[in-house]
PDB file of C-alpha atoms in Angstrom:
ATOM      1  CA  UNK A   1      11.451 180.914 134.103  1.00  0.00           C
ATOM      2  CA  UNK A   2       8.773 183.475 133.887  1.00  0.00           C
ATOM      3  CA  UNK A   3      10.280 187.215 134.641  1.00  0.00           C
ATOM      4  CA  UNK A   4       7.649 187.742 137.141  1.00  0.00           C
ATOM      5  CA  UNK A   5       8.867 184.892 139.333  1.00  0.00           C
ATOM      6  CA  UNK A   6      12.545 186.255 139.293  1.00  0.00           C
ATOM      7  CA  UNK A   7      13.747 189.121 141.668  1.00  0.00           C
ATOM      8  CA  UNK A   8      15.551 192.321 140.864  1.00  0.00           C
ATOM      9  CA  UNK A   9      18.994 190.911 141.606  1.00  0.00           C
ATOM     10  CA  UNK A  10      18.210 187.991 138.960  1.00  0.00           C
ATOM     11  CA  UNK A  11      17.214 190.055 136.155  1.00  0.00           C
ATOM     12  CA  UNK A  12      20.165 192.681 136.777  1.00  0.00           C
ATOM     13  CA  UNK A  13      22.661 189.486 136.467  1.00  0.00           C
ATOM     14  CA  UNK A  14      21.087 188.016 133.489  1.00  0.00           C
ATOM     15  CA  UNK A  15      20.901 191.331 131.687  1.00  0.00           C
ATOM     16  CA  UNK A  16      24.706 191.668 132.268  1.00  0.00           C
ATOM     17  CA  UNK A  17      25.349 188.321 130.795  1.00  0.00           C
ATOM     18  CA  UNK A  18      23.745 188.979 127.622  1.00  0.00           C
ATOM     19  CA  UNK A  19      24.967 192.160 127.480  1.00  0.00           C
ATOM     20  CA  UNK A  20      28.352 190.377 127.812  1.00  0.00           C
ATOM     21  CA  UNK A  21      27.972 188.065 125.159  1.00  0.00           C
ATOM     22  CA  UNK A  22      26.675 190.866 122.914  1.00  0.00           C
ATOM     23  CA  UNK A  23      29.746 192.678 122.942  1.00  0.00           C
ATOM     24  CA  UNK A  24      31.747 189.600 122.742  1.00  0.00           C
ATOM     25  CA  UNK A  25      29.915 188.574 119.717  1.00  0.00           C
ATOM     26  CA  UNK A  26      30.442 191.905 118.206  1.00  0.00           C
ATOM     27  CA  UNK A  27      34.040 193.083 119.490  1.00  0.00           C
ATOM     28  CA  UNK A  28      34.928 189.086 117.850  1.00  0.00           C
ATOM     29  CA  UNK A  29      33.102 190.334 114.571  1.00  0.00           C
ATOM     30  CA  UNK A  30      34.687 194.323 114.288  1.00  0.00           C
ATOM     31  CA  UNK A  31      38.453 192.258 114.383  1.00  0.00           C
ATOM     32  CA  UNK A  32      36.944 190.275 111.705  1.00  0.00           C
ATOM     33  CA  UNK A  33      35.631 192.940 109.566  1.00  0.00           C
ATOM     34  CA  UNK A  34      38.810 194.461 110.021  1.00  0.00           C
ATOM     35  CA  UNK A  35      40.875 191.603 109.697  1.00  0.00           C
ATOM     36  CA  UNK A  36      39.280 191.017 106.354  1.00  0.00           C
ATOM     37  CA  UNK A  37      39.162 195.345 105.443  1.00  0.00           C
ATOM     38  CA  UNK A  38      43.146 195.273 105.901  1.00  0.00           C
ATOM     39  CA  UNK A  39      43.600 192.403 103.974  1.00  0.00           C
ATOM     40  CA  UNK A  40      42.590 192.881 100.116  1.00  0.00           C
ATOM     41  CA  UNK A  41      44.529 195.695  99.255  1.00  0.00           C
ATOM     42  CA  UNK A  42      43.925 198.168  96.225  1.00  0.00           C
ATOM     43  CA  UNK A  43      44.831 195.911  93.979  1.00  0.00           C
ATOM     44  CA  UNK A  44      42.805 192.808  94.759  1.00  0.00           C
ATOM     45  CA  UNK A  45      39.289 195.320  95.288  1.00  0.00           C
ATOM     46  CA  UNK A  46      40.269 196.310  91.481  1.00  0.00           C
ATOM     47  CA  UNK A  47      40.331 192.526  90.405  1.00  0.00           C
ATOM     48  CA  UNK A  48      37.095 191.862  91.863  1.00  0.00           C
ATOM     49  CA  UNK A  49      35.604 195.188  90.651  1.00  0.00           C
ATOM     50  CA  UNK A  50      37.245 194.925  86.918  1.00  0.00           C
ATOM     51  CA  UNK A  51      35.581 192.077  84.272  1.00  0.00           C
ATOM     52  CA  UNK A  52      38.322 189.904  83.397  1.00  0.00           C
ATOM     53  CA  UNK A  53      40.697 191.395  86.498  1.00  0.00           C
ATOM     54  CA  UNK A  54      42.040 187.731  87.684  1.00  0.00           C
ATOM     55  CA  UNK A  55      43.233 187.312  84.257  1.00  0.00           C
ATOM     56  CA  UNK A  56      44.890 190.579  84.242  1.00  0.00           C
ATOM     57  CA  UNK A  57      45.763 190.456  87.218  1.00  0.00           C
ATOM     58  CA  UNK A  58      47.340 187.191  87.005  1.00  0.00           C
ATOM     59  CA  UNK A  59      49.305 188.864  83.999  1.00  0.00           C
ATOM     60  CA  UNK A  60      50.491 192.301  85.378  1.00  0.00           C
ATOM     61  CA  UNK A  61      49.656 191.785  88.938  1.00  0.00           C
ATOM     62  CA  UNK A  62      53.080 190.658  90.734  1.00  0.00           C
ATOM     63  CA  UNK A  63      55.291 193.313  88.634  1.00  0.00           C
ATOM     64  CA  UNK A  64      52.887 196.302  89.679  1.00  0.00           C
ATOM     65  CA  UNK A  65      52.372 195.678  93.156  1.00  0.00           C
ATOM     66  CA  UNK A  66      56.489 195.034  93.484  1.00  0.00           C
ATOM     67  CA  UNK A  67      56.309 199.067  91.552  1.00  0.00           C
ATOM     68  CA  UNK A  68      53.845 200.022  93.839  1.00  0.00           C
ATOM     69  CA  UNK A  69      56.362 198.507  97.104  1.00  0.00           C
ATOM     70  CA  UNK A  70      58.880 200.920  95.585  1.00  0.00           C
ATOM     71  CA  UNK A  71      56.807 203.607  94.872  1.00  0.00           C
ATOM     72  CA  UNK A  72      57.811 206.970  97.291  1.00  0.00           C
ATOM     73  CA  UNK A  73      53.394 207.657  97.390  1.00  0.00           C
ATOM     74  CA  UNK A  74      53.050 203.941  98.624  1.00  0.00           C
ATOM     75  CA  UNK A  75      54.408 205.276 102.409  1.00  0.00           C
ATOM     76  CA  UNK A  76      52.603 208.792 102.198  1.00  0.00           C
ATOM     77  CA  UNK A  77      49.473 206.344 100.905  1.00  0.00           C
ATOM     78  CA  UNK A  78      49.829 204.148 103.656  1.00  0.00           C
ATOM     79  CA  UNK A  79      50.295 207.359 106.331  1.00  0.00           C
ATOM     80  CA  UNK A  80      46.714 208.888 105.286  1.00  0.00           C
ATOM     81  CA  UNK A  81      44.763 205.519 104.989  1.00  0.00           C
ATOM     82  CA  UNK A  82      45.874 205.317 109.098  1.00  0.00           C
ATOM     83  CA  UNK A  83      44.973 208.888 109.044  1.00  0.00           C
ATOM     84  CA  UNK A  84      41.690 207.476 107.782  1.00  0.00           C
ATOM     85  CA  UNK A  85      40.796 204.452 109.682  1.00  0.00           C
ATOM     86  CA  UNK A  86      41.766 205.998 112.831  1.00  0.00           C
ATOM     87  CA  UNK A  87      40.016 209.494 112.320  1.00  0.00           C
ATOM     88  CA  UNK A  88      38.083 210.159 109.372  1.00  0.00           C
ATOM     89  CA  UNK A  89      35.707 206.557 109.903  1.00  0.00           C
ATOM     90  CA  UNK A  90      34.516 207.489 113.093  1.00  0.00           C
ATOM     91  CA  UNK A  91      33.812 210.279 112.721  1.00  0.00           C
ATOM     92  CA  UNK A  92      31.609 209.766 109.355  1.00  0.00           C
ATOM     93  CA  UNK A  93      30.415 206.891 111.069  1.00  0.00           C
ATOM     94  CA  UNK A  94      28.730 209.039 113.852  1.00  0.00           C
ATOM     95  CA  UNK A  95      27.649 211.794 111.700  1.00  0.00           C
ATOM     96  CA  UNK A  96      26.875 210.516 107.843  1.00  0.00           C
ATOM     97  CA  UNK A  97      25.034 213.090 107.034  1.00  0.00           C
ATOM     98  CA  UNK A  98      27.511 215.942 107.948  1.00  0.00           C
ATOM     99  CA  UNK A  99      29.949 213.723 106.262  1.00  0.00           C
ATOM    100  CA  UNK A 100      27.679 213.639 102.830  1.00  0.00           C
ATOM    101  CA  UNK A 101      26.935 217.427 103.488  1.00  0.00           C
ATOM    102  CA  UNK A 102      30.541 218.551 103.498  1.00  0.00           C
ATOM    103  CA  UNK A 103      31.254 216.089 100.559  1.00  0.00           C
ATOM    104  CA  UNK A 104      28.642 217.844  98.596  1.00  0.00           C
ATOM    105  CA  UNK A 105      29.510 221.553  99.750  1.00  0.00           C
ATOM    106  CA  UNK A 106      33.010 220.727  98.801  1.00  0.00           C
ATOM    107  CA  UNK A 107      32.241 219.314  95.210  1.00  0.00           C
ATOM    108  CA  UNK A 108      30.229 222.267  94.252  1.00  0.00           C
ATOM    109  CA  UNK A 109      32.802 224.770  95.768  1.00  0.00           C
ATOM    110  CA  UNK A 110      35.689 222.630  92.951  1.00  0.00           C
ATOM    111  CA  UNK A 111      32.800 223.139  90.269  1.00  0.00           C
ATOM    112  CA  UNK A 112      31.928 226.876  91.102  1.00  0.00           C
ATOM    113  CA  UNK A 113      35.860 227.707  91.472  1.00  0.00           C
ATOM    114  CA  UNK A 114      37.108 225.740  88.560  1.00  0.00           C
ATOM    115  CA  UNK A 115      40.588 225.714  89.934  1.00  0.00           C
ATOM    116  CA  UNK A 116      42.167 223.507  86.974  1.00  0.00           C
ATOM    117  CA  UNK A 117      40.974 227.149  84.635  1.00  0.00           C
ATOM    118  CA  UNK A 118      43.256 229.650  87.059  1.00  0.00           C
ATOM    119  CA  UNK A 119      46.621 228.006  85.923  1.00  0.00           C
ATOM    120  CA  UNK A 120      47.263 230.996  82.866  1.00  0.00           C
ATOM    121  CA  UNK A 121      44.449 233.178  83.688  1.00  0.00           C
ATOM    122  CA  UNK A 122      47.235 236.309  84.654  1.00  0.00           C
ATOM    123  CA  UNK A 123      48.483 237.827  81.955  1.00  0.00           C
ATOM    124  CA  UNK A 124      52.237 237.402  83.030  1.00  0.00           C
ATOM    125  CA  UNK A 125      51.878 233.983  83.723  1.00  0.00           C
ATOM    126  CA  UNK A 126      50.114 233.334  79.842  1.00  0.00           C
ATOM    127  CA  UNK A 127      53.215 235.096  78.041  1.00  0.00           C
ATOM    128  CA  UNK A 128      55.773 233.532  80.339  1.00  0.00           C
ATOM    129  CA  UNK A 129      53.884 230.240  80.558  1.00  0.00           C
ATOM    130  CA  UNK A 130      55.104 228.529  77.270  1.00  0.00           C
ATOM    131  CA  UNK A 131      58.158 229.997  76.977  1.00  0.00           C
ATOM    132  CA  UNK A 132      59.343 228.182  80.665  1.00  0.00           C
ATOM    133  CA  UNK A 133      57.863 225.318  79.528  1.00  0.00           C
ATOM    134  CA  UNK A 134      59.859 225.003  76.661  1.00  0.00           C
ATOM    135  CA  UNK A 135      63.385 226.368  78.611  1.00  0.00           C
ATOM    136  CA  UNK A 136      61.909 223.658  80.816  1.00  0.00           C
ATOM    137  CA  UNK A 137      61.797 220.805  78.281  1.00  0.00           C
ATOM    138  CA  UNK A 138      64.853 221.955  76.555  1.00  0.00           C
ATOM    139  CA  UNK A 139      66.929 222.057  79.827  1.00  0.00           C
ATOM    140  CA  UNK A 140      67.250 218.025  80.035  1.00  0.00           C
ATOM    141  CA  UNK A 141      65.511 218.155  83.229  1.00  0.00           C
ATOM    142  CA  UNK A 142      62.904 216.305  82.005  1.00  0.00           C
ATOM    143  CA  UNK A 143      64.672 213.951  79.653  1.00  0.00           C
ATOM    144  CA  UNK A 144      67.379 212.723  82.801  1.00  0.00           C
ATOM    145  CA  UNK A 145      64.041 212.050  85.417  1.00  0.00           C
ATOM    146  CA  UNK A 146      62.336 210.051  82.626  1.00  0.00           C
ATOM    147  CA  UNK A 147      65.200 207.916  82.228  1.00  0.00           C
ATOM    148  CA  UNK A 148      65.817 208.009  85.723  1.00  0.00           C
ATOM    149  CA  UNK A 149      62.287 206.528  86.226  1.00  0.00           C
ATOM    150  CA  UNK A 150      61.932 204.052  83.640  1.00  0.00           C
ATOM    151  CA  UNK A 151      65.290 202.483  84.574  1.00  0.00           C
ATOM    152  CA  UNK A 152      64.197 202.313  87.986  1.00  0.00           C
ATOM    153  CA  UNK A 153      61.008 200.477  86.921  1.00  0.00           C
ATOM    154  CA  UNK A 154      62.580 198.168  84.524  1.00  0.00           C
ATOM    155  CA  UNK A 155      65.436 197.660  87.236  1.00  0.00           C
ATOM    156  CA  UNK A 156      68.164 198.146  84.670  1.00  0.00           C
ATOM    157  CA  UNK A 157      70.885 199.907  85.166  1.00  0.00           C
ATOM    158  CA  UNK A 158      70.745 203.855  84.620  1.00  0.00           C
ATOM    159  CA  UNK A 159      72.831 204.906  81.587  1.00  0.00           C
ATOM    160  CA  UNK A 160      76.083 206.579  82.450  1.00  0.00           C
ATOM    161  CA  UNK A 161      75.570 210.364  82.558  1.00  0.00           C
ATOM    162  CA  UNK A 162      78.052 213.022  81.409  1.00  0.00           C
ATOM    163  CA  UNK A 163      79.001 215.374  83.568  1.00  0.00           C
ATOM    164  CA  UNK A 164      76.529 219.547  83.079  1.00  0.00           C
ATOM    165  CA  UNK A 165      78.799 221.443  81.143  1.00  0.00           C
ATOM    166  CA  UNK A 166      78.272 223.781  84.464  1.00  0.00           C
ATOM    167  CA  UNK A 167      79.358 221.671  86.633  1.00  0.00           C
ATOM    168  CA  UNK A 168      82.718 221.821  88.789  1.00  0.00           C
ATOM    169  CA  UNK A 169      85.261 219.354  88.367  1.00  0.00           C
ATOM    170  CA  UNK A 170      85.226 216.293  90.547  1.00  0.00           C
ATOM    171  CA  UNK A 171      88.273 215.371  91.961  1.00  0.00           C
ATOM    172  CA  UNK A 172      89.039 211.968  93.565  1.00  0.00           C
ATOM    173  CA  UNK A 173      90.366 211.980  97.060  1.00  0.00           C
TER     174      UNK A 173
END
């Protein structure tokens, strides 16, 4: 039909069906893209991205993600990439350039600062510095989490402990 021929009401109804099957087309394709987004996780994007990552990943692959499972970051993780999809994609969606802007402005406010240099720039905190560290090391603080962590990686159990030479008595009940 020619769009001279056809009346006001016509081309009002036709324009709503294809504006119908526009958005059904792309509300169908958005589930997709996010369908597929959700799916490959961290670790498959690094097999695609790495040469030789099936191999490797066929290796190591099922032990680290079961690590990563237990891992106490892989809820916090999981929290911000919500955080993410929910707020922070929109939003650089509708403004990119704001979004590249502020990325920019914030890199060369971490290069100006040079935060990792303030750690023993006070003079108290050089002379004390080393000295806690080595209390720190010496303490068995550090020596009890490392074994605490690699037994929970290698699922063994944790070697019996004896008792801080601090420590109160435990009595049974």
């Amino acid at each position: 039909m020619n769009n001279a021929t056809l009346s006001a009401v016509e081309k009002l109804t036709i324009s709503r069906e294809c504006l119908r099957a526009a958005l059904a087309t792309s509300s169908t394709s958005d589930a997709n893209r996010r369908s597929d987004a959700a799916s490959p996780g961290l670790f498959d994007a690094l097999k695609t991205i790495l040469p030789g990552g099936t191999m490797l990943w066929d290796a190591v692959g099922p032990s680290l993600r079961h690590w990563w499972e237990q891992h106490p970051l892989h809820t916090s993780s999981e929290l911000v990439g919500d955080v993410i999809q929910a707020w922070v994609r929109p939003m650089v969606q509708r403004h990119p350039v704001a979004a590249v802007a502020t990325a920019l402005a914030l890199g060369a406010t971490l290069v100006w600062a040079r935060p990792w240099r303030w750690t023993f720039k006070h003079p108290v905190l050089s002379a004390l510095g080393p000295s806690l560290l080595t209390r720190g090391l010496a303490s068995g603080l550090v020596q009890t989490w490392l074994a605490t962590a690699l037994s929970k990686m290698t699922h063994a159990p944790a070697p019996p402990q004896a008792p801080h030479p601090d420590a109160p008595p435990v009595r049974p009940n």
